[in-house]
GROMACS .gro file of C-alpha atoms in nm:
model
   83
    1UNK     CA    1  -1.529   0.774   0.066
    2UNK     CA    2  -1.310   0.927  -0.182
    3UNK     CA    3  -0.927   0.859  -0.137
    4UNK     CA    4  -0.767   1.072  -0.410
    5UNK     CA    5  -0.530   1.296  -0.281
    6UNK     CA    6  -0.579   1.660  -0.287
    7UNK     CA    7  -0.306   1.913  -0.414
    8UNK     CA    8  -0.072   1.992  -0.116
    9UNK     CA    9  -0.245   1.782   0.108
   10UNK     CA   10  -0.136   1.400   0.048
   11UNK     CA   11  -0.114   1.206   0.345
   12UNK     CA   12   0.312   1.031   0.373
   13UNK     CA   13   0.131   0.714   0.457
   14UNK     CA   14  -0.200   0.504   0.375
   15UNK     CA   15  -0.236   0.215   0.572
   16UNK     CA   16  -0.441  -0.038   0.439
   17UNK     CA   17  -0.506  -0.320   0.616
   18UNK     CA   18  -0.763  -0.639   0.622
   19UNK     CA   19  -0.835  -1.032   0.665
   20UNK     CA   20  -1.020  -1.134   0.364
   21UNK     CA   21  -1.040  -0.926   0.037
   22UNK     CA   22  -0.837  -0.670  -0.085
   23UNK     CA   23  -1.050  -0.602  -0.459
   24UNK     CA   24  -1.027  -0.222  -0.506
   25UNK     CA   25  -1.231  -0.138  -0.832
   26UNK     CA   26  -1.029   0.000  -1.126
   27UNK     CA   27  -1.108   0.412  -1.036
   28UNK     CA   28  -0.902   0.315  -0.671
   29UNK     CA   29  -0.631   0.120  -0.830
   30UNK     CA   30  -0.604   0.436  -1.053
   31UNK     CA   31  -0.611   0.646  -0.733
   32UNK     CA   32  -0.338   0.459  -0.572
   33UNK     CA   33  -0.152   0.413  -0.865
   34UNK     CA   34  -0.130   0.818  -0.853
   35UNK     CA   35  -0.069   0.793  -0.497
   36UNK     CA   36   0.212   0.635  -0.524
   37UNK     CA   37   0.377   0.717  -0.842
   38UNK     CA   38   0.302   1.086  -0.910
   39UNK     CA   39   0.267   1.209  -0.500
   40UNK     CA   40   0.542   0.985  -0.401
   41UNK     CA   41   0.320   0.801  -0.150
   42UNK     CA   42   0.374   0.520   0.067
   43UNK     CA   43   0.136   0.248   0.161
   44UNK     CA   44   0.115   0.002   0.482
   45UNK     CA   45  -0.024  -0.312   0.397
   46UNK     CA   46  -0.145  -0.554   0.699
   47UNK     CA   47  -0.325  -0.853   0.685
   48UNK     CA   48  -0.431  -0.890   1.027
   49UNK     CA   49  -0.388  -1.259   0.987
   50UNK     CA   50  -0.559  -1.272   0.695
   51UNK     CA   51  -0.330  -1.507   0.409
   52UNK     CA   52  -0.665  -1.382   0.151
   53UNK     CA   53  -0.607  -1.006   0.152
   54UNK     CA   54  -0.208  -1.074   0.148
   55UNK     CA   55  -0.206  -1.245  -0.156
   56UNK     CA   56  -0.449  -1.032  -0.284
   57UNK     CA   57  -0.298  -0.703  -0.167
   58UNK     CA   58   0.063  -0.777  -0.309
   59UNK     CA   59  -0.146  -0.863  -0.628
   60UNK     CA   60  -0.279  -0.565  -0.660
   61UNK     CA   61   0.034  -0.373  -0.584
   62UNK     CA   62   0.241  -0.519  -0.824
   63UNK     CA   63   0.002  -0.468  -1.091
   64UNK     CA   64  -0.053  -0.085  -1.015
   65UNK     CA   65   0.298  -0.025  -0.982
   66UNK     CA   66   0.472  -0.286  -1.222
   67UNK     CA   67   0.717  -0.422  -0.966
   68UNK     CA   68   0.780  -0.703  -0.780
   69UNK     CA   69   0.763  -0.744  -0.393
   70UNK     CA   70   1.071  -0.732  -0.217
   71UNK     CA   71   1.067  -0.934   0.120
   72UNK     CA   72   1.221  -0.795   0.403
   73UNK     CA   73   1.355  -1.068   0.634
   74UNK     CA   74   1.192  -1.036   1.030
   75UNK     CA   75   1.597  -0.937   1.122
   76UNK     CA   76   1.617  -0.671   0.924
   77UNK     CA   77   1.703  -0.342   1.064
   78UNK     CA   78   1.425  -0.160   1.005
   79UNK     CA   79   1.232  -0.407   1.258
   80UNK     CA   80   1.428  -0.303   1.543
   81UNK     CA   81   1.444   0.025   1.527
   82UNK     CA   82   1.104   0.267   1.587
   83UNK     CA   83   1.092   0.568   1.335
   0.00000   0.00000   0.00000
């Protein structure tokens, strides 16, 4: 399966989700790195219980993107109101 967007037809969202690993190989990190950065992308992580591919995932996504996670606390607007 090959993920890397096409000119003029990159998806608003990737949702990503998983309960053990979350090891992408460098060529997808690079592909979501461009995702993200230069296509203005946004990704949907879920760890369908899974506390490995959490870690892991946030991992990943702070070394692709250089940035920190930012919790969101479970009162938070934007968990009450459907978009």
């Amino acid at each position: 399966y090959n993920a890397a967007p096409q000119r003029g037809s990159t998806p608003p969202l990737l949702y990503i989700c998983g309960v053990a690993r979350f090891s992408p190989s460098a060529s997808e990190k690079k592909i979501l790195r461009d995702y993200l950065l230069d296509h203005h992308g946004m990704i949907l992580g879920d760890n369908h219980g899974g506390a490995g591919f959490h870690s892991q995932f946030v991992a990943v996504m702070n070394e692709i993107t250089g940035t920190a996670a930012v919790p969101i606390p479970r009162d938070d607007y934007i968990h009450a109101v459907p978009f």
